Coordinates of C-alpha atoms and ligand atoms in Angstrom, one line a residue:
X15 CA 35.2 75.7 60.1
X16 CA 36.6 75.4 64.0
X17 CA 38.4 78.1 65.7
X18 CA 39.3 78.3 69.7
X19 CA 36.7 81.1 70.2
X20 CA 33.7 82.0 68.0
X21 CA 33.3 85.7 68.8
X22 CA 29.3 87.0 67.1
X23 CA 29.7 90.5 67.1
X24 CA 32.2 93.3 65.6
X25 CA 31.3 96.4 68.1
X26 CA 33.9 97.5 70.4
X27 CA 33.2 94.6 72.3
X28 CA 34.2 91.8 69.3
X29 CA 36.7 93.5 67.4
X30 CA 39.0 94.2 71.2
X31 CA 38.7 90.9 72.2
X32 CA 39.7 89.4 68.8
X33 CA 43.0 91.7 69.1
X34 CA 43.5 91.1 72.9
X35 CA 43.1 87.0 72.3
X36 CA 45.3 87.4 69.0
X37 CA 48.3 88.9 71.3
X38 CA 47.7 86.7 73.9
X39 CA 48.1 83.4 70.7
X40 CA 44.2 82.4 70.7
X41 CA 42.8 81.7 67.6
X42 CA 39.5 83.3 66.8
X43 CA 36.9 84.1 64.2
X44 CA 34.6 87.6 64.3
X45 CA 31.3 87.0 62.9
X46 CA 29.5 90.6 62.4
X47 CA 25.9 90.7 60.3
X48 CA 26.0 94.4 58.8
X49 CA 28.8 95.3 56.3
X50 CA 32.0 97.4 56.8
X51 CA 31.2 100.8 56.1
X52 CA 28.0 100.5 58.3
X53 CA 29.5 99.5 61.5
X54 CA 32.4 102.0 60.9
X55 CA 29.4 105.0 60.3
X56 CA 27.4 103.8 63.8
X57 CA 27.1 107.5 65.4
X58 CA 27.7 106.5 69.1
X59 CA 30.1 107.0 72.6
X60 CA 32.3 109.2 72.8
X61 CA 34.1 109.6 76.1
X62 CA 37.2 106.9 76.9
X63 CA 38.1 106.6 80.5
X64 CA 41.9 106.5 80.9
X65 CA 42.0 102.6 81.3
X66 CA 40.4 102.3 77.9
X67 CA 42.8 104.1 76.4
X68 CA 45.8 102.2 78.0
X69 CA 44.1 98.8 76.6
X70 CA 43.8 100.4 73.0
X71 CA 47.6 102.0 73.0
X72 CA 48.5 97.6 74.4
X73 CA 46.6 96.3 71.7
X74 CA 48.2 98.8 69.2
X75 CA 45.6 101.0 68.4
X76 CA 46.9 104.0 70.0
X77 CA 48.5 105.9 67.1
X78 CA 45.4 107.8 65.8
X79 CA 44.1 108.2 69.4
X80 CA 47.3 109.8 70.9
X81 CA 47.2 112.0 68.0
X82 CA 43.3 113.1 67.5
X83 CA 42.0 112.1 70.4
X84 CA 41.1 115.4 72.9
X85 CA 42.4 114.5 76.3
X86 CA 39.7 116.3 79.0
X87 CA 40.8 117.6 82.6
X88 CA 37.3 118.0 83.7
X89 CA 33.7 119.0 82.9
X90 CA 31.3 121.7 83.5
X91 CA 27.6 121.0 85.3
X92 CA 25.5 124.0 84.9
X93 CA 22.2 124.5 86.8
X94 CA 20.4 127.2 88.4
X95 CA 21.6 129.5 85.8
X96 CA 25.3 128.5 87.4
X97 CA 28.3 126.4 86.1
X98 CA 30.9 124.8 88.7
X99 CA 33.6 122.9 86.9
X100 CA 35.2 119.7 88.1
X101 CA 38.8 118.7 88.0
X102 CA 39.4 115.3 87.8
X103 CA 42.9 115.2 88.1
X104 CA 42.6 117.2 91.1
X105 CA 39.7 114.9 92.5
X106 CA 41.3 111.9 91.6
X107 CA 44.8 111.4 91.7
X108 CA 45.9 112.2 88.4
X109 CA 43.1 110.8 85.4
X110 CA 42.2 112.3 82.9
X111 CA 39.1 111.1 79.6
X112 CA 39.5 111.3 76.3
X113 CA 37.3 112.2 73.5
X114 CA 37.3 109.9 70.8
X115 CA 34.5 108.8 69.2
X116 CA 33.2 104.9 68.9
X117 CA 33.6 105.1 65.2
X118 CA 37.1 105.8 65.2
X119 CA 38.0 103.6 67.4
X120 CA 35.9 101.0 65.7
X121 CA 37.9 102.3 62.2
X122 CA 40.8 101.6 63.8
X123 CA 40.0 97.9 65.3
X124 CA 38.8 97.2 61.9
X125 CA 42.1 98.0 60.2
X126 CA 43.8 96.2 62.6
X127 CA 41.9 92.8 62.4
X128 CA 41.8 92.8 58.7
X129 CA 46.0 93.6 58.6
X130 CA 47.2 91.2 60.8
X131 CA 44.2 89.2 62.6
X132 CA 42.0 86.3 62.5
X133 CA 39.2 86.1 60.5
X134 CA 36.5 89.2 60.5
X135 CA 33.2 88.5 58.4
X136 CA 31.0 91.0 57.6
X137 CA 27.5 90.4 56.9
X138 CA 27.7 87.4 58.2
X139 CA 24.6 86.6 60.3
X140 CA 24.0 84.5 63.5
X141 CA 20.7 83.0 64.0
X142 CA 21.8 80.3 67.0
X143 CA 23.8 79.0 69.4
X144 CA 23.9 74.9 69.9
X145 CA 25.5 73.1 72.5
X146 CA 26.5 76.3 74.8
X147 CA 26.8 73.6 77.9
X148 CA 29.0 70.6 75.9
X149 CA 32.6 70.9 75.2
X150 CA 31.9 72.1 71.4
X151 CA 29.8 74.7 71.2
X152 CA 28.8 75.3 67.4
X153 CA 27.1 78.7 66.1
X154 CA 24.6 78.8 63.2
X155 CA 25.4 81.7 60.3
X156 CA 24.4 82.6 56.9
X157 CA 27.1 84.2 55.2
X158 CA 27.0 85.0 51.2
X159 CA 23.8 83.5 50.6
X160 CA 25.1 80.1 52.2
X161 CA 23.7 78.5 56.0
X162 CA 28.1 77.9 57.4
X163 CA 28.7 76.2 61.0
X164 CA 31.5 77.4 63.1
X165 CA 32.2 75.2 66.0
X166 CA 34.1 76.2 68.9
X167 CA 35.8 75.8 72.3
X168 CA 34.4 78.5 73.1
X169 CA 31.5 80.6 71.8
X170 CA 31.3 84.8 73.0
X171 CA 28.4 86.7 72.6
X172 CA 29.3 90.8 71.9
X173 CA 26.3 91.3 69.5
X174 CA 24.7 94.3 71.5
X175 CA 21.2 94.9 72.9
X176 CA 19.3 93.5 70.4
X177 CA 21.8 90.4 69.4
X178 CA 20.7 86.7 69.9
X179 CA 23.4 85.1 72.0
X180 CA 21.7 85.4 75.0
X181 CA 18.7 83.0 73.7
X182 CA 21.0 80.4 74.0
X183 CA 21.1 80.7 78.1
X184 CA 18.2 78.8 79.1
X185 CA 15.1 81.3 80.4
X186 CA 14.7 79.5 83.6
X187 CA 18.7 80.4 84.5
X188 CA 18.6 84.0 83.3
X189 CA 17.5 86.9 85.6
X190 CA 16.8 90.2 83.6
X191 CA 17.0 93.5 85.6
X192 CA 15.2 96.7 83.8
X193 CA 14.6 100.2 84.1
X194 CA 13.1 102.5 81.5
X195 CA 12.8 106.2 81.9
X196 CA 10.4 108.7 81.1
X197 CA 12.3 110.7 78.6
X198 CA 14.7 110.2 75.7
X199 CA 17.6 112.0 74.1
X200 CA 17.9 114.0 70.6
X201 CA 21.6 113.8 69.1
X202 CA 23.0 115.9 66.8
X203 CA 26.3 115.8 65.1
X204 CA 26.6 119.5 63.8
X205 CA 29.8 120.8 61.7
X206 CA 30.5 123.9 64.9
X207 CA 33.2 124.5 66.3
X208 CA 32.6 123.8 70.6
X209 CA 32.5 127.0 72.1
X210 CA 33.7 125.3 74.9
X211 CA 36.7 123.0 75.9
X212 CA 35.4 120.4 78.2
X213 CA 31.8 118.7 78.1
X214 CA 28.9 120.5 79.8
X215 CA 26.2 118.7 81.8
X216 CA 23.2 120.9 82.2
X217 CA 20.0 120.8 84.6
X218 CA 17.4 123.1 83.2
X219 CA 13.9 123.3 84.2
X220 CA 13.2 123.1 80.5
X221 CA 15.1 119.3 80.9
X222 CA 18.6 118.0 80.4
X223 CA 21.2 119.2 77.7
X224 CA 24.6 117.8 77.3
X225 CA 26.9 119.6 74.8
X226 CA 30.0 117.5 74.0
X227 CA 32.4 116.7 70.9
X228 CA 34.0 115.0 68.4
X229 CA 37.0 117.3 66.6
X230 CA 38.0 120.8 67.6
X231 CA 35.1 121.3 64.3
X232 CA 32.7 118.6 64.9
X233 CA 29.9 119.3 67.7
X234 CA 28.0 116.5 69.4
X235 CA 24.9 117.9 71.5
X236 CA 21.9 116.3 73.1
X237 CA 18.7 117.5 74.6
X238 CA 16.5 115.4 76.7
X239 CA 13.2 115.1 74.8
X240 CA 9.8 113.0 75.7
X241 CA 9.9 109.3 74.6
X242 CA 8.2 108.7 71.3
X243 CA 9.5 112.1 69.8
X244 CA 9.9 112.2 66.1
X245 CA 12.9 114.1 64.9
X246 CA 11.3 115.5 62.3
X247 CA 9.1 117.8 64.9
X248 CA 12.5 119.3 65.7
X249 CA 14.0 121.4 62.7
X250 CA 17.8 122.7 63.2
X251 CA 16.9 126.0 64.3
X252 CA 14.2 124.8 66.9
X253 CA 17.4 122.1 68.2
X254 CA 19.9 125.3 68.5
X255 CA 17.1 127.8 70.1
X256 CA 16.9 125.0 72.5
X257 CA 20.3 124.1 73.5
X258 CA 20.8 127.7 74.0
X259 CA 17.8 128.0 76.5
X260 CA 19.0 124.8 78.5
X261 CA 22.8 126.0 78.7
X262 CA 22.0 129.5 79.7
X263 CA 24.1 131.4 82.1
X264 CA 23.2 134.3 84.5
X265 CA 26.6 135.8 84.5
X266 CA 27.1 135.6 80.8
X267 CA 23.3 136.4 79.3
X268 CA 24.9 136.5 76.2
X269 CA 26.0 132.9 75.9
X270 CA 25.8 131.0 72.6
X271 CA 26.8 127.7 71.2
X272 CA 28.5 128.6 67.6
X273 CA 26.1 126.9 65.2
X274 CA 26.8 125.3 62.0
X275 CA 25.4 122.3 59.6
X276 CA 23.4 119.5 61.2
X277 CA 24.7 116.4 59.7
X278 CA 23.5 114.0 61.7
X279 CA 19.9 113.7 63.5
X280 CA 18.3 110.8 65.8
X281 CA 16.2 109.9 69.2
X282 CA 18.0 107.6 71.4
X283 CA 15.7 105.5 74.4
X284 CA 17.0 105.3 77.8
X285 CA 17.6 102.2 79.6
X286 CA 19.1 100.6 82.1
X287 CA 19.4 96.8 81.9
X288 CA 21.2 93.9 83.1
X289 CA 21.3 89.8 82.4
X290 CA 22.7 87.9 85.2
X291 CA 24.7 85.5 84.6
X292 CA 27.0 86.4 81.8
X293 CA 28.1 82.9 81.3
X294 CA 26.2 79.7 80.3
X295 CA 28.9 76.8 80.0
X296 CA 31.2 77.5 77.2
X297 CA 28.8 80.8 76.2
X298 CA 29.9 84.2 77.7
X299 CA 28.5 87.3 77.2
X300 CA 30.3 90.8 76.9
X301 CA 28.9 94.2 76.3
X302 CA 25.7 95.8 75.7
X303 CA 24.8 92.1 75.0
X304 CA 24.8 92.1 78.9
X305 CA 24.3 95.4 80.4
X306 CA 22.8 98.4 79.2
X307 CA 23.3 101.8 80.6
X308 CA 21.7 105.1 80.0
X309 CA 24.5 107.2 78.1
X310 CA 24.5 109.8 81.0
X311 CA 27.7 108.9 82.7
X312 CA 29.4 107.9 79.4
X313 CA 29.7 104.0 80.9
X314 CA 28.5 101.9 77.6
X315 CA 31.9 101.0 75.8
X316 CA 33.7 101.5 78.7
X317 CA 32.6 99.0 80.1
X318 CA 32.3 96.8 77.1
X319 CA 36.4 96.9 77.2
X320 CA 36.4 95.7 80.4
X321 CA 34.3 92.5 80.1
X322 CA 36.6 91.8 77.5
X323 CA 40.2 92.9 79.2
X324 CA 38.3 90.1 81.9
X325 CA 37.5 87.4 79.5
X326 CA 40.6 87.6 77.4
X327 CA 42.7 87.2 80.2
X328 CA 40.6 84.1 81.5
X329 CA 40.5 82.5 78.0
X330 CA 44.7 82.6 78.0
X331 CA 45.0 81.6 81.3
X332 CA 42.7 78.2 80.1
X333 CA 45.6 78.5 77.3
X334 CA 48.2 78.5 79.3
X335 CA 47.3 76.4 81.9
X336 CA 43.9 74.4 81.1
X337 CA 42.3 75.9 84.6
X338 CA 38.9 77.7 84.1
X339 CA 39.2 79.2 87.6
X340 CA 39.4 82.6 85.8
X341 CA 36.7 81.6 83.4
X342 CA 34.5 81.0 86.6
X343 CA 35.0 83.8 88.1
X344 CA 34.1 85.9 84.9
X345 CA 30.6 86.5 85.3
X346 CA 30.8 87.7 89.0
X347 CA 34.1 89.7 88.5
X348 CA 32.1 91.3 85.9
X349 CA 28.9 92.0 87.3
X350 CA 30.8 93.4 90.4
X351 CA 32.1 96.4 87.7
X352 CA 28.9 96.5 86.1
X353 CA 26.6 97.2 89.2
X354 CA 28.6 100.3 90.1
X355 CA 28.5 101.3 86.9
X356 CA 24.3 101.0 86.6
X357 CA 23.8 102.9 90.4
X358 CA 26.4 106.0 88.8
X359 CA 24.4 106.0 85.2
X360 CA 20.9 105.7 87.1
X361 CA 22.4 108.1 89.4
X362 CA 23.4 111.1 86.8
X363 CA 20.4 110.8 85.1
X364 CA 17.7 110.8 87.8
X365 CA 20.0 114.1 89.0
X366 CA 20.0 115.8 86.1
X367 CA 16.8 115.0 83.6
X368 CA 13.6 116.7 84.2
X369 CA 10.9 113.7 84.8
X370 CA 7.2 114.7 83.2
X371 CA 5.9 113.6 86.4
X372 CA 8.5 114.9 88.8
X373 CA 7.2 117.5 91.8
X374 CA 8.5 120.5 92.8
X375 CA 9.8 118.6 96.2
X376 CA 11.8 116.5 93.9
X377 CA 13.5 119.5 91.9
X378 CA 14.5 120.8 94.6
X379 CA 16.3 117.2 95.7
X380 CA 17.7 117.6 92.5
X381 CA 19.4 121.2 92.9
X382 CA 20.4 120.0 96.4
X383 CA 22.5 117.3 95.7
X384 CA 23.9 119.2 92.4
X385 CA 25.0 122.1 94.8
X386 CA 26.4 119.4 97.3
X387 CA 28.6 118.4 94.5
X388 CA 29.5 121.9 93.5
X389 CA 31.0 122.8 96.7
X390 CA 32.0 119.5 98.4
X391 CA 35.3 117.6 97.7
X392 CA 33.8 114.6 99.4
X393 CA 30.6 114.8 96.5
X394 CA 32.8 115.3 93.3
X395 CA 34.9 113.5 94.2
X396 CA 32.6 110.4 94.2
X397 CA 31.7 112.1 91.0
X398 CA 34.4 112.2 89.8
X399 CA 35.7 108.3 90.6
X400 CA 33.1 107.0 88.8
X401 CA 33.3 109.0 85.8
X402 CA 37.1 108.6 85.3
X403 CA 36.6 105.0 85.1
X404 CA 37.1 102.5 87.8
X405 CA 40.0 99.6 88.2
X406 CA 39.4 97.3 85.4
X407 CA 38.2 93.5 87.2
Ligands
RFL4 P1 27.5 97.0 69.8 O1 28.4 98.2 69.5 O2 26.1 97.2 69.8 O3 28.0 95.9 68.8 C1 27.3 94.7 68.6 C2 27.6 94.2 67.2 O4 27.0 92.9 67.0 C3 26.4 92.9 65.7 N1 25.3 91.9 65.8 C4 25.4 90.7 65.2 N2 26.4 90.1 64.5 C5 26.1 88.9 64.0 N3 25.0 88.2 64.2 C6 24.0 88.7 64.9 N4 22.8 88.0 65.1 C7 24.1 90.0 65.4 N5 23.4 90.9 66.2 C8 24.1 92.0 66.4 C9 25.9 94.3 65.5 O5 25.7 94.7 64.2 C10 27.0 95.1 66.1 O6 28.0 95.4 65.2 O7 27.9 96.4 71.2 P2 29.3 96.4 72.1 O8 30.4 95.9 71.2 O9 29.0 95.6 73.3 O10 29.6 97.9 72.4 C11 28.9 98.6 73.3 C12 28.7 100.1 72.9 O11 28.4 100.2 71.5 C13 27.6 100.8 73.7 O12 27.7 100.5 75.1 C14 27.6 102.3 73.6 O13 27.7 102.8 72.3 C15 26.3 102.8 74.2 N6 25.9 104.0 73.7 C16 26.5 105.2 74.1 N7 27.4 105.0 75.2 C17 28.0 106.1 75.6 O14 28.8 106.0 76.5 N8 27.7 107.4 75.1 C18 26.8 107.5 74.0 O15 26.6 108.6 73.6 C19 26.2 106.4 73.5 N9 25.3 106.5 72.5 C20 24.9 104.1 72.6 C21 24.7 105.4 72.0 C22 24.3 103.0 72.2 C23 23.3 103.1 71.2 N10 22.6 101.9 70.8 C24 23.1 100.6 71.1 C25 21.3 101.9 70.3 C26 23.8 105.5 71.0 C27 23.1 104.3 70.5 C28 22.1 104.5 69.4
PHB5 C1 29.2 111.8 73.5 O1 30.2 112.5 73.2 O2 28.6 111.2 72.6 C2 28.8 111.6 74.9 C3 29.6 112.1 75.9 C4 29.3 112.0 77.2 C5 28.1 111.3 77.5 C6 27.3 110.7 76.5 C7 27.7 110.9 75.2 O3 27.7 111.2 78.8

């Protein structure tokens, strides 16, 4: 089998490109190793920045979003017992986020692809890249049993964190940049109703809690928890007792999240990480199979869309024109984009979790700059920038 561009991957990342190249009249083929219902069950972002949601709506997957998704004006921080909410409209000229989880628009890529799209192969499973620097790059699969080579012109790697299209960059031309922090995060999906309309950020001396959403029933909550916790040590009850204690409000001792069924239960690491370049020849990378960031700041498939908004308009212009100026540039345009995006993830999450080993001195940093961006236009709106979702390359 051949195709124009061999996309391994069918996150976010895979399944937007294979849409935006199938407008644009490149040919392409997804290759993603779990099956269909898993990738469409994957419990993960939820937060769209408004240029996200403009590229869906383009790519026609905007129907179910305009109509479920929750479009959010702002969000709460609450620490020191206080809340101070920030308008982002206000702050930023006009833009808005919208919930919406991954899933769904995962679900609705899916649907796409399989109506009116190249081909999208489930459990279909990478083990190499050849030839990433020669003009026909080939990648190795086994698909129904059977070892299958694609070849290429071009070859894109969107297979996440822990995929293997990165092996195929040489180690002495890849630079890897890595953080780990101290603590993780314990998700729950509940069946509650959000007590409250926008998501709350809260410093706590007890550690970080984040309470967002999924539907005006579905609840999505985390609590920062040490690394190497076992879900197990944390039964529903202890989770909700919890939340309560990190969200609590002077003004309003009575405060309570509305709780309901937890469906859902897991321990996510934090990291920050970055591979530099994103481009080996006729490889690219896109993605978490790039970048990581820690979910703080809601960056993750945000910027996933944008590598591929970048390399889907670089691939038609080599269409169009046969230059690869654009396909040059890619890596650099990206990284640009991807390096403000690590400083404001490193940046909420050093503000607002509690580290084990933290003093009193740096608490108190931490309260400072939170009240700086409580009562300076100047602070949230930096915040506020960054969160929205900058220019897309
Ligand atoms: P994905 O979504 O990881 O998709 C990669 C796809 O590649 C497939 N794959 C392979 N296919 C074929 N052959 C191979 N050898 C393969 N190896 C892997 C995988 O099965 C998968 O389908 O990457 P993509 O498309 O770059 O999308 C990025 C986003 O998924 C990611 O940035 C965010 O979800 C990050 N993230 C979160 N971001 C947030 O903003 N808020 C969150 O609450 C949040 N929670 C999370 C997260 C990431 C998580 N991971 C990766 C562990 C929670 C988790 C658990
Ligand atoms: C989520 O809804 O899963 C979510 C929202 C905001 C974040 C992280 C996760 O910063």
């Amino acid at each position: 089998m051949h195709t124009t561009v061999g996309i391994i991957g069918g996150g976010p990342a895979g399944l937007l490109l294979a849409r935006l190249l199938h407008r644009a009249g490149v040919d392409s083929v997804v290759l993603e190793s779990r099956d269909r219902a898993y990738v469409e069950r994957r419990q993960r972002a939820g937060i769209l920045e408004q240029g996200t949601v403009d590229v869906l709506r383009a790519v026609g997957a905007g129907a179910r979003l305009d109509r479920e998704g929750l479009v959010h004006d702002g969000i709460e921080l609450r620490f020191d017992g206080r809340a101070h909410r920030l308008d982002f409209p206000a702050l930023t000229g006009g833009r808005r986020v919208t919930v919406y989880a991954q899933t769904e628009v995962v679900k609705d890529l899916v649907a796409l692809q399989l109506a009116e799209g190249g081909p999208l192969l489930f459990e279909a499973e990478v083990h190499a890249v050849d030839g990433a620097d020669t003009d026909r790059p080939a990648i190795r699969y086994t698909h129904e049993g059977r070892e299958q080579t694609l070849t290429c012109d071009y070859v894109v790697g969107c297979d996440g964190f822990h995929g293997i299209a990165r092996t195929a960059v040489p180690e002495h031309l890849r630079t890897t940049y890595e953080r780990t922090y101290p603590y993780s995060w314990l998700g729950i999906l509940a069946e509650a109703p959000p007590v409250y309309d926008e998501l709350i950020y809260a410093h706590s001396p007890r550690g970080f809690a984040l309470a967002s959403m999924r539907t005006p029933a579905v609840s999505r909550l985390y609590l920062q928890v040490p690394n190497g916790t076992d879900p197990a040590d944390w039964p529903d009850e202890r989770v909700w007792d919890e939340l309560d204690a990190r969200f609590a409000l002077d003004s309003a001792p009575g405060w309570r999240l509305k709780r309901g069924p937890v469906t859902q239960k897991a321990v996510l690491p934090m990291r920050s990480w970055v591979t530099e370049p994103m481009r080996h020849g006729r490889l690219f990378l896109a993605g978490d199979a790039a970048h990581i960031v820690p979910p703080t700041g809601a960056k993750g498939l945000n910027l996933a869309v944008a590598d591929v908004v970048v390399l889907a308009r670089a691939l038609a212009h080599r269409a169009g024109t046969g230059s690869d100026e654009l396909l040059e540039a890619y890596s650099d345009t990206c990284l640009r984009r991807v390096w403000r995006a690590e400083h404001f993830s490193y940046a909420m999450t050093t503000t607002l979790h509690a580290d084990p080993a933290q003093s009193p001195f740096d608490t108190r940093l931490q309260l400072a700059q939170l009240e700086r961006i409580a009562t300076s236009p100047h602070a949230a709106a930096e915040l506020a920038d960054n969160y929205t979702g900058l220019p897309m390359g």
